[in-house]
Structure formats: structure tokens, C-alpha cells
Coordinates of C-alpha atoms and ligand atoms in Angstrom, one line a residue:
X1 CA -46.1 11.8 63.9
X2 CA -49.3 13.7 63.1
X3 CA -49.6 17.3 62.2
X4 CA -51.4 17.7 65.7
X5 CA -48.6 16.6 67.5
X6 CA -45.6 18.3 65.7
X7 CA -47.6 21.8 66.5
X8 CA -48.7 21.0 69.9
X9 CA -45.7 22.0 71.2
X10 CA -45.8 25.2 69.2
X11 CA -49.4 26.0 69.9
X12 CA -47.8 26.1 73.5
X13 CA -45.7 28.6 72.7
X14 CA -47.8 30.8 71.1
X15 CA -50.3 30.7 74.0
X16 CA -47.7 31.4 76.7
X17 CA -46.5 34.4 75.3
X18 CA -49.9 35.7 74.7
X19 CA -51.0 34.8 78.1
X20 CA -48.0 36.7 79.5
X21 CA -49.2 39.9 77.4
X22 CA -52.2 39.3 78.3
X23 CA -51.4 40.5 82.2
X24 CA -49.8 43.8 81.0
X25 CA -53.2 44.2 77.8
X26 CA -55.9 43.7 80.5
X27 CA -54.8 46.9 82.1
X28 CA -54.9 49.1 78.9
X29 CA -57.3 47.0 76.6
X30 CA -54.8 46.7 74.3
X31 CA -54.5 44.0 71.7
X32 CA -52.6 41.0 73.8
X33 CA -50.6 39.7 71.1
X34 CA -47.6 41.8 71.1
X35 CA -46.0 41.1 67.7
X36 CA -48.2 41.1 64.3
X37 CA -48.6 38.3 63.0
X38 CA -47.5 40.1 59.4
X39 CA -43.7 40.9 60.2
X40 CA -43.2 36.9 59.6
X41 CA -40.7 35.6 57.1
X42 CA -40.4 32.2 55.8
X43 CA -36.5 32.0 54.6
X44 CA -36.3 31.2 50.6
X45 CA -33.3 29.4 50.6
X46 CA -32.4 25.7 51.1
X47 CA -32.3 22.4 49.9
X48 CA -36.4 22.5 49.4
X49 CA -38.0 25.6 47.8
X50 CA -40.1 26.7 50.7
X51 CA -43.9 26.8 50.4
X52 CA -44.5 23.2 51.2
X53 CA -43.3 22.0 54.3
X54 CA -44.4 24.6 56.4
X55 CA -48.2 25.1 58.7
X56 CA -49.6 26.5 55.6
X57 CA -50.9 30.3 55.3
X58 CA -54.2 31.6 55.4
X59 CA -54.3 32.7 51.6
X60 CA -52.8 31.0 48.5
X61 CA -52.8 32.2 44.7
X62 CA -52.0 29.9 42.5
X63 CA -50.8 31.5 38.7
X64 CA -50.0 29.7 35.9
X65 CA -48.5 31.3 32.9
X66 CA -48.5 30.1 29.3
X67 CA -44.8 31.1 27.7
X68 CA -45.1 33.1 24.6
X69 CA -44.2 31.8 21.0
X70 CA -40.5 32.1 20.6
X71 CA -39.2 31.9 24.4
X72 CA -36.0 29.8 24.1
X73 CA -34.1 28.3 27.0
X74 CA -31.8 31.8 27.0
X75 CA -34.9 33.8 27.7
X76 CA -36.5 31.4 30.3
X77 CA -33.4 31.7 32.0
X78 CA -33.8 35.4 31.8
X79 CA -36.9 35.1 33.3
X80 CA -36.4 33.0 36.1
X81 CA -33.4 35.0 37.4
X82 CA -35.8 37.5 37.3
X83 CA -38.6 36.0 39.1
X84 CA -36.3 34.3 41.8
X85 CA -34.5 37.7 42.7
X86 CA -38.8 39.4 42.9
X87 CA -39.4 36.1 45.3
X88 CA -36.2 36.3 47.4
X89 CA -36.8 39.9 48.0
X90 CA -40.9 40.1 48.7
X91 CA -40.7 37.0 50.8
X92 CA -37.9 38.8 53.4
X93 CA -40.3 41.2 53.0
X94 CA -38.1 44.0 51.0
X95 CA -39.5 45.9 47.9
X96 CA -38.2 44.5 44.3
X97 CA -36.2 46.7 42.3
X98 CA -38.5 49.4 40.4
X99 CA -41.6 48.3 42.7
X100 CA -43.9 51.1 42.9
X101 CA -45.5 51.0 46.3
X102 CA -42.4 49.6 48.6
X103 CA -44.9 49.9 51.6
X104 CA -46.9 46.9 50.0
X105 CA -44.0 44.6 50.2
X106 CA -42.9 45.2 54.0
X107 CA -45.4 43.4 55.4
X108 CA -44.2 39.3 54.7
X109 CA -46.8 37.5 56.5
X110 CA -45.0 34.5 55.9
X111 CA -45.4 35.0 52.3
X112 CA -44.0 32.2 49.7
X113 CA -43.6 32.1 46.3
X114 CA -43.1 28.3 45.1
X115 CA -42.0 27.3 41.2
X116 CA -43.5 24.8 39.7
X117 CA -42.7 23.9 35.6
X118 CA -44.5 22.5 33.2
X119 CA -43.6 20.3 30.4
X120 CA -43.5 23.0 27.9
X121 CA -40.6 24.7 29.5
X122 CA -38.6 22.5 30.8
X123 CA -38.9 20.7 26.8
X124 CA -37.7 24.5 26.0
X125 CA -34.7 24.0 28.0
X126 CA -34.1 20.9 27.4
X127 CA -35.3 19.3 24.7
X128 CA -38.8 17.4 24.7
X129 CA -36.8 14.0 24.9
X130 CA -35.3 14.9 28.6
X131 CA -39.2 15.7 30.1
X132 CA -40.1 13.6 32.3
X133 CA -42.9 10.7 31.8
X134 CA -44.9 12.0 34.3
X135 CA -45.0 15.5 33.9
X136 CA -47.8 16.2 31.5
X137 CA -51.6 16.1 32.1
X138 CA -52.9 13.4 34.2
X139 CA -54.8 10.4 32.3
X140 CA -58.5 11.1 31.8
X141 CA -61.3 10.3 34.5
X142 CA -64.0 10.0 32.2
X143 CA -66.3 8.5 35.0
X144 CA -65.2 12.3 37.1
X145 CA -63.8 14.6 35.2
X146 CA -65.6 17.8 33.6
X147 CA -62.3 19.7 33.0
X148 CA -62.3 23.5 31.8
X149 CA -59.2 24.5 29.6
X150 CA -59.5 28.3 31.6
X151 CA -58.4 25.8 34.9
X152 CA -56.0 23.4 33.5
X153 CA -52.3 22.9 31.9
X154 CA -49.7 25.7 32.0
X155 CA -45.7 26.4 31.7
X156 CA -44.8 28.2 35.1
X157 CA -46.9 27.9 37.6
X158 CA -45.8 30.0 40.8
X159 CA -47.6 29.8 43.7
X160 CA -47.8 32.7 45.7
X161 CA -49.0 32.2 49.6
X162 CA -49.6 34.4 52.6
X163 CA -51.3 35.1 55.7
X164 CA -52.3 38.5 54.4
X165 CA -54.2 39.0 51.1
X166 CA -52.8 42.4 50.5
X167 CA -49.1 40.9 49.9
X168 CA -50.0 38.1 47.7
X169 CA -51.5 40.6 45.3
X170 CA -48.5 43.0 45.6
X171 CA -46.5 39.9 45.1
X172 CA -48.8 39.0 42.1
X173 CA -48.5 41.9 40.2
X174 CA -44.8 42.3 40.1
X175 CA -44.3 38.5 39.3
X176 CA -46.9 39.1 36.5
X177 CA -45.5 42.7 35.5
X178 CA -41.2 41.0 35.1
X179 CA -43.1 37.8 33.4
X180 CA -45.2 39.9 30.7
X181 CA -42.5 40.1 28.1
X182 CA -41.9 35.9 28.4
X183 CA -45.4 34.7 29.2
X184 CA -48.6 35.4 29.8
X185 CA -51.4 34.2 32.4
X186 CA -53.2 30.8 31.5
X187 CA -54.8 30.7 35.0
X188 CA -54.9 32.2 38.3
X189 CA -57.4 30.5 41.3
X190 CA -57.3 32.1 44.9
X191 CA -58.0 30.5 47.6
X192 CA -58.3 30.7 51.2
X193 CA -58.1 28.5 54.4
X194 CA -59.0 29.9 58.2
X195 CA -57.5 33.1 58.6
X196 CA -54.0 33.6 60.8
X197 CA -55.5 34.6 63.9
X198 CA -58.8 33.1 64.0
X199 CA -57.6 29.3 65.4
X200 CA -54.9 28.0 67.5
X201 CA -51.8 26.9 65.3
X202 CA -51.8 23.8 64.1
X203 CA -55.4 23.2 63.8
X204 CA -56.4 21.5 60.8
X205 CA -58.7 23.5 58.1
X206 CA -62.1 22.9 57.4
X207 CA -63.1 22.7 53.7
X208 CA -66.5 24.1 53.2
X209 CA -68.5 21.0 53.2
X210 CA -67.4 21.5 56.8
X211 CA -65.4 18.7 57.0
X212 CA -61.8 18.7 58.9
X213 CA -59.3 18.4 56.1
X214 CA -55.6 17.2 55.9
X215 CA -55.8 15.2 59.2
X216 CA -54.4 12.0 57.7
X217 CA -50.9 14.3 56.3
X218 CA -47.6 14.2 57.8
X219 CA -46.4 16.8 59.5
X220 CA -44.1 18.9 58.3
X221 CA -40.6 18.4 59.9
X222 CA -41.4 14.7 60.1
X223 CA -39.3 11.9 59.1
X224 CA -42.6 10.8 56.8
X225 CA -43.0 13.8 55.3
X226 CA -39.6 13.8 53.9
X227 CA -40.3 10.7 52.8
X228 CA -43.5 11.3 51.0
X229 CA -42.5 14.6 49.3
X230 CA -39.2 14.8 48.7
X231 CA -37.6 13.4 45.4
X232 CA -33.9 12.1 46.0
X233 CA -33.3 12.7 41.7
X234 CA -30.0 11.7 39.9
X235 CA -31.6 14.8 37.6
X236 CA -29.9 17.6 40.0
X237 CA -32.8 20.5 38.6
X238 CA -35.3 17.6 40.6
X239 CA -33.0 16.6 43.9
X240 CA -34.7 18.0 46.2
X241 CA -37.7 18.7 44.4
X242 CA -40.6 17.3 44.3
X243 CA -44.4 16.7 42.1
X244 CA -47.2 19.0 42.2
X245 CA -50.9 18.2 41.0
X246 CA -53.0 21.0 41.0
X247 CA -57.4 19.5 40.6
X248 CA -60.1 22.4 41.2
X249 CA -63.0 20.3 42.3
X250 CA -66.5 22.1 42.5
X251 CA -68.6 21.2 45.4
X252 CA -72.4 21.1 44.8
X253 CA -73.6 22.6 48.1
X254 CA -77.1 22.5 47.4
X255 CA -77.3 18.9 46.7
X256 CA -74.8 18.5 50.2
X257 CA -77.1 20.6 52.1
X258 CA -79.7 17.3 51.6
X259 CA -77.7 14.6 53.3
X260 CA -78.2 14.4 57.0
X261 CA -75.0 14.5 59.5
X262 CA -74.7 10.9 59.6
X263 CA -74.8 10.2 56.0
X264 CA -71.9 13.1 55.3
X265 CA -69.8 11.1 57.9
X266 CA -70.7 7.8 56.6
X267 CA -69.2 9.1 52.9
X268 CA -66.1 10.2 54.5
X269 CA -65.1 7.8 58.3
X270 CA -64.3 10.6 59.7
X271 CA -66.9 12.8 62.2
X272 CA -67.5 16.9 61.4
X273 CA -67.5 17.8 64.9
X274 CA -63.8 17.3 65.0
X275 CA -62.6 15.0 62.3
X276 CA -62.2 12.1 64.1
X277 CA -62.5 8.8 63.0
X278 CA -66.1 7.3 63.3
X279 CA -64.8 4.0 64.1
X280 CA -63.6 6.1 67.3
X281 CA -60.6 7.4 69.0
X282 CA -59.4 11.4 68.5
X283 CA -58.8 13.4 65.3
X284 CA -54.7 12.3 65.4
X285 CA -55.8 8.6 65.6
X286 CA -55.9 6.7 62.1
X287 CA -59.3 5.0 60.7
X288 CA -60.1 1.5 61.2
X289 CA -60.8 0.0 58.0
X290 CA -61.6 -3.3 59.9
X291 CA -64.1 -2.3 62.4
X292 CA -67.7 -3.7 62.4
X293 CA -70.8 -2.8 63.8
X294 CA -73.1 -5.2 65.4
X295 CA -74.6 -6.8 62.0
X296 CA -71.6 -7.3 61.0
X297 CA -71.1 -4.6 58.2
X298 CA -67.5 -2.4 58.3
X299 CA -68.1 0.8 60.3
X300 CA -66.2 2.4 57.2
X301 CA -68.2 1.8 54.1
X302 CA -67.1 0.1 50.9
X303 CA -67.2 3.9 49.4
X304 CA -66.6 6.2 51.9
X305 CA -63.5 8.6 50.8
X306 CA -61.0 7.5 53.5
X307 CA -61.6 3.9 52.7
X308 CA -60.3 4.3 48.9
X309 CA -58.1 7.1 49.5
X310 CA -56.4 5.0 51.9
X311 CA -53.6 2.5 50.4
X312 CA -53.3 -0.8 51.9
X313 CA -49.4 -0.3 51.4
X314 CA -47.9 2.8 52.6
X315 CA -46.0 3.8 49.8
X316 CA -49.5 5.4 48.2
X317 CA -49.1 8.6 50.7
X318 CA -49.7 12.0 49.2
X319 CA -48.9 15.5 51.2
X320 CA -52.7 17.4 50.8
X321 CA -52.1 21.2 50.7
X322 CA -55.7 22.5 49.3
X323 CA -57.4 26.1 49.8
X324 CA -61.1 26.7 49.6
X325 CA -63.0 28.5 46.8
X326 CA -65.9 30.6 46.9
X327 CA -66.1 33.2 44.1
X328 CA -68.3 34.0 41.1
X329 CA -67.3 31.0 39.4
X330 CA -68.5 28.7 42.5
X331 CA -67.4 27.2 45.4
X332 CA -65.2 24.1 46.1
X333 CA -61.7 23.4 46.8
X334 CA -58.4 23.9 44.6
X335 CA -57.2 20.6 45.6
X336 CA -53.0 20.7 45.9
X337 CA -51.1 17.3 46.3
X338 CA -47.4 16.9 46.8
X339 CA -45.5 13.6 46.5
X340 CA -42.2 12.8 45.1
X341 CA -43.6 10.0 42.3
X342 CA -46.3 11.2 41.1
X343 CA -47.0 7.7 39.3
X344 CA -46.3 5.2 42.4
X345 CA -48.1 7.7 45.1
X346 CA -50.9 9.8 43.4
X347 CA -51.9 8.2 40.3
X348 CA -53.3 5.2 42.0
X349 CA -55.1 6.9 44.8
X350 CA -56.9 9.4 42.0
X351 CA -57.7 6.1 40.1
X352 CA -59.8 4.5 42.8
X353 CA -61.3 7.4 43.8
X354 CA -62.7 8.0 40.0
X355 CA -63.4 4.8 40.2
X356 CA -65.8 4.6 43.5
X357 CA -65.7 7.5 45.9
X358 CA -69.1 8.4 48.0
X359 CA -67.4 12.0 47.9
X360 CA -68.2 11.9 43.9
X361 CA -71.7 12.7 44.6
X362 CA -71.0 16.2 45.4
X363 CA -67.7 16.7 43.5
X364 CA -66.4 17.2 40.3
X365 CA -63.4 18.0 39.2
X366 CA -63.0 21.1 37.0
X367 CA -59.6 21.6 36.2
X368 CA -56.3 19.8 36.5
X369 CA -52.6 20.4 36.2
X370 CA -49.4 18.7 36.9
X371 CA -46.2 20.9 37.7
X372 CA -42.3 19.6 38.4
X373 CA -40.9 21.3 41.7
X374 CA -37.8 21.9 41.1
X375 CA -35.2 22.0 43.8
X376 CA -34.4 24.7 46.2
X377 CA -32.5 27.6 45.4
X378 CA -29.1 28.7 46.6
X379 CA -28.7 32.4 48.2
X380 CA -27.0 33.1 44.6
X381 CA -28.9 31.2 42.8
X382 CA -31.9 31.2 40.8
X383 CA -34.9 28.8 41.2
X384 CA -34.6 25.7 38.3
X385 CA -30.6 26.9 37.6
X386 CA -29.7 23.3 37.2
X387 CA -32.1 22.7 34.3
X388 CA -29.2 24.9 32.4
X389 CA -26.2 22.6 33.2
Ligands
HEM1 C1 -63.5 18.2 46.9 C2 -62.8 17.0 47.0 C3 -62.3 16.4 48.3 C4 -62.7 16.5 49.5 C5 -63.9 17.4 50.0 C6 -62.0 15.7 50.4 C7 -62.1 15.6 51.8 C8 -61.4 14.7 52.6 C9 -61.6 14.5 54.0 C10 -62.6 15.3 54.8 C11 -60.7 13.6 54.4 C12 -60.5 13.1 55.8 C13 -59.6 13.9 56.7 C14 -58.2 14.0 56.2 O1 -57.4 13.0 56.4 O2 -57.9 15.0 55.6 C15 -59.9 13.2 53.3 C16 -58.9 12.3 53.3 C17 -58.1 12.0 52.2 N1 -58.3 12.4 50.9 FE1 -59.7 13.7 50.3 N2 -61.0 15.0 49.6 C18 -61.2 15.4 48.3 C19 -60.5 15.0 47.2 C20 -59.4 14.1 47.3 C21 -58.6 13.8 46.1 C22 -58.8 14.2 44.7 C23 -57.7 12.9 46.6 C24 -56.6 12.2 45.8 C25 -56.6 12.0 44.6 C26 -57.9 12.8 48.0 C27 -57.1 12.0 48.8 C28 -57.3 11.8 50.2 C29 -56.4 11.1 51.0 C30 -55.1 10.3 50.6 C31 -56.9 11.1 52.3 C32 -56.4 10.5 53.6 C33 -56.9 9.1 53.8 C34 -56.2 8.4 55.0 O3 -55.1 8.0 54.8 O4 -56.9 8.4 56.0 N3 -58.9 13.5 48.4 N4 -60.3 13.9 52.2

């Protein structure tokens, strides 16, 4: 099942009960949505840390920190119970001990705040024998890659999501003000899809080469994306977890802005009005990689993206979560994939695209990182407890 489909229902929903304002608003002019959008909560506990499977929100920092020189597996402990009891509080949208400006924290707007590690600590706490193979930088796309060190690598990464940009840096600064005395920030990238009330739930962003983005994902909810995300681990700090790979990519707009409509839906197989497939059908529909036009030639090209991002066997599925960019330092997207093995799901996709990808044209990579998800956290828990056991 599609993302569309799962949130169809949901979009229902949601316009019912604004429709039935609506009757009672049209009299008085008032707003017709009768609940702010910024009293939602996204519960922190369970199996999964939350953050993932979810209709993501309309704003997303992502902040890695580097550990300082001498943090030990006692202090990272310290430090996570620390961080976990900031998260659990902020996200039900109550004020962390000693925070300053309570008001700031009692508006949730879904807000999340997901843990990712790095092989640095999790070698702290465990020794650099017990990190896992995959967890380290990715292997070098020399034909792609321009990475920055100010974009890449990092210990903790947490990343901090909301519908309202005003929590996430509330949220922000306590994480970074309870983190200061372990580690300090490597990175921080902000990014931003549609905001929360501009477009029906459930409708799919649009990056800004305008294109409609994260069609092909599972939904959330979905037998697949369990499938695709989550890690059944005999490691219990990783059962449940899952693997994160964090790529800024820069988009040159100035050299997009010279290809015509067709040929920027020729480099993708999908079309921009609404991210269907151009060999036909609606946006849910998958491509069809075997359609030909009347020469003969594949609808899809040999290099359009979907063509080599799309596995011919279906364990290569990845879970795209990415926010635009569109600061000082450029614009492009902070591209966010989730699978549960990193090496049988990602790695191949990201090598084919390096290898041939029309997209490449207009794209390059400017910073990578690779993060462990740990597993969810238990109501008296702390996020990553089971790396201590
Ligand atoms: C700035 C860089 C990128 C842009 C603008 C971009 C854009 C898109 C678009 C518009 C689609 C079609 C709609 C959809 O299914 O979401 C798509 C599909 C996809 N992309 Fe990307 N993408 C980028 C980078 C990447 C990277 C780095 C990967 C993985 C390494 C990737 C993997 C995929 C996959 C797996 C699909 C779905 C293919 C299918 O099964 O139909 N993309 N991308």
C-alpha cells in the first residue's frame, strides 16, 4: 500500500471535521479549523523510537555532535539519560527541568527527537571490536561526491522534527545546553518540507526542483514498511532499530532552470504536474520500466533516476525521509534514508546512481553520514540503554 492510500482515509477525516466547523466559522469568520494544529503529540515510547514512521512534519533539524576527548561509556550514559528525559518531556510537550522559557515547550507540534549513534560512541561503550561493519562512512563516490567535513561524520546525531519552527529551536537549545559538558556540535542542517496547513495530509512533498518526492516509499503503518526499516537484531541496543544515512545534496538551480519540462521528466519517469509516472497511470501507480514508445526506445530512459534507483529485486527498498534546503550556504535537499541493512538495501542503490543517474547533472552530494538507530525506548528507560548490558 502506498502512502496515498494509507492517508486517504485520514485526509477524510481531517476534512469532515473541518467541513463541519466550517458551518458554525462562516457565521463569525472565524478560523474553521477548531483545534491548532500545534497541541499535537507524537508518543516517545515503544518498540521504534518515533520520528520515522510517522506523515513526516513540516520542519526537521538535524544535529550532530562530536563527543569531547575523554567521554567514557559512564559519561555517555550520563548523557543520554539526560537527553532522553529533555526528549520525553518536550515531545508531550512539557518544559524540561531548569528550562527557562516553559511557554516555548508547550506547544508540541508533533515534535520528535530521534537518536541516531555513530561509531565513535558506540566503540566508547563498547569497544571498537563490537561496532558494526556498516556503521562508518559510506565508501567514496569519486565519480559524485564533493564532500565537506562541516556536513559529514559525527557521534550523536539527534534529529529534532516539528510542524512549528519555534519548538524545534527551543528543543535545540536545551538538547545542546545538557550535551555541552559531553560533546559539542559537528553539524546542524535545517530543513523544511510544505508547511502543516498549507496541503491536505498525506500529500507528498515537493523538493525544490519541483519535483513530487517520496511517492515510490511505503507507507507508514504498512506491512512493507516494517519490512524495509525495521531491524529484527540479536544485538538487543539494534532490535528494533534501524540505519540512517544522512547525504546533503546541492542542487544547481541555474543550470535546472535550462532544461525544458520534458527533459526534467525524461531524467526522472515521473511527470511534475503530479508525480505520476510518464509511462502513465496516477501518482500511487508504480513506473514501467518496460514500456516503449512507437520507435521502439523504453519510455523510461537508460538514465533516468527511477530507472537506477529502482531494484529489479525488491529487497533494494529504502524508506526516503529528506527536507529541502535553502539558506546561505545554497539550496538542495538533506537527503534522509532509512532501511534496516544498510549494505543489502542502500549501498547498492547509491552505487548505481554514482554510477549513471541523469539526476547527477544537477546534483552533488556535499556531505554524508551514517548513524545506528537504536531501538525504542521504554517509559523508564533511556534511549540506547541496552548498549550498557
Ligand atoms: C537531490 C537528489 C535527489 C533528488 C532530487 C531525487 C528525486 C527523486 C524523485 C523526484 C523521485 C520520484 C518520485 C519518488 O518516488 O519519490 C525519486 C525516486 C527515488 N529516489 Fe531519488 N532523488 C535524489 C537522490 C536520491 C538518492 C541519493 C537515492 C539513493 C541513494 C535516491 C533513491 C531513490 C529511490 C529508491 C526512488 C524510488 C524509485 C522507485 O522505486 O520508483 N534518490 N527520487
Amino acid at each position: 500500500m502506498k502512502r496515498r492510500a494509507l492517508f486517504g482515509g485520514a485526509a477524510a477525516v481531517g476534512a469532515a471535521a473541518v467541513g463541519g466547523a466550517a458551518l458554525g466559522a462562516a457565521a463569525t469568520g472565524a478560523n474553521a479549523d477548531p483545534e491548532p494544529t500545534g497541541t499535537r503529540s507524537v508518543p516517545f515510547h515503544g518498540r521504534h523510537q518515533a520520528g520515522i514512521e510517522m506523515e513526516p512534519q513540516a520542519h526537521q533539524s538535524l544535529l550532530a555532535l562530536g563527543l569531547r576527548d575523554g567521554v567514557d561509556a559512564a559519561a555517555i550514559r550520563r548523557l543520554l539519560t539526560l537527553l532522553t528525559d529533555d526528549a520525553r518531556r518536550l515531545t508531550a510537550g512539557r518544559a524540561p527541568l531548569a528550562d527557562l522559557e516553559p511557554e516555548l515547550a508547550a506547544v508540541p507540534a508533533r515534535l520528535t527527537v530521534t537518536f541516531g549513534f555513530g561509531p565513535a560512541l558506540v566503540a566508547a561503550v563498547r569497544g571498537a571490536a563490537r561496532v558494526p561493519a556498516w556503521l562508518g562512512p559510506l565508501p567514496e563516490y569519486r565519480t559524485i561526491d564533493r564532500l565537506e567535513e562541516r556536513w559529514s561524520g559525527g557521534d550523536l546525531l539527534l534529529q529534532v522534527a516539528a510542524d512549528d519552527p519555534t519548538t524545534i529551536a527551543h528543543a535545540l537549545r536545551l538538547l545542546v545546553r545538557d550535551a555541552r559538558a559531553f560533546a559539542s556540535v559537528r553539524w546542524r542542517q535545517d530543513g523544511f518540507r510544505h508547511a502543516a496547513s498549507s496541503h491536505r495530509p498525506g500529500t507528498a512533498m515537493r523538493n525544490l526542483f519541483g519535483q513530487v518526492d517520496g511517492t515510490a516509499n511505503e507507507a507508514p503503518g504498512s506491512a512493507g514498511f516494517d519490512r524495509v526499516v525495521w531491524r529484527d537484531d540479536p544485538e538487543p541496543w539494534l532490535d528494533g532499530g534501524t540505519t540512517l544515512v544522512v547525504r546533503r545534496i546541492a542542487m544547481n538551480l541555474d543550470t535546472w532552470d535550462e532544461v525544458g519540462r520534458e527533459g526534467r521528466e525524461f531524467s526522472i519517469g515521473r511527470r511534475l504536474a503530479d508525480g505520476a509516472p510518464t509511462t502513465g497511470g496516477r501518482a500511487s501507480d508504480d513506473v514501467d520500466l518496460e514500456a516503449v514508445d512507437e520507435r521502439g526506445f523504453t519510455v523510461i530512459g537508460p538514465s533516468a533516476h527511477v530507472r537506477r534507483a529502482r531494484a529489479g529485486n525488491d529487497r533494494q527498498r529504502i524508506f526516503r525521509r529528506g527536507y529541502n534546503y535553502d539558506d546561505a550556504s545554497g539550496t538542495g535537499l538533506i537527503f534522509c534514508s532509512f532501511q534496516a541493512d544498510l549494505e543489502r538495501q542502500f549501498l547498492p542503490i547509491q552505487a548505481r546512481l554514482a554510477e549513471q543517474d541523469a539526476l547527477n547533472a544537477w546534483t552533488t552530494p556535499i556531505g554524508s553520514a551514517v548513524f545506528a538507530i537504536p531501538a525504542g525506548v521504554r517509559p523508564d528507560g533511556f534511549v540506547g540503554e541496552a548498549l550498557f548490558t
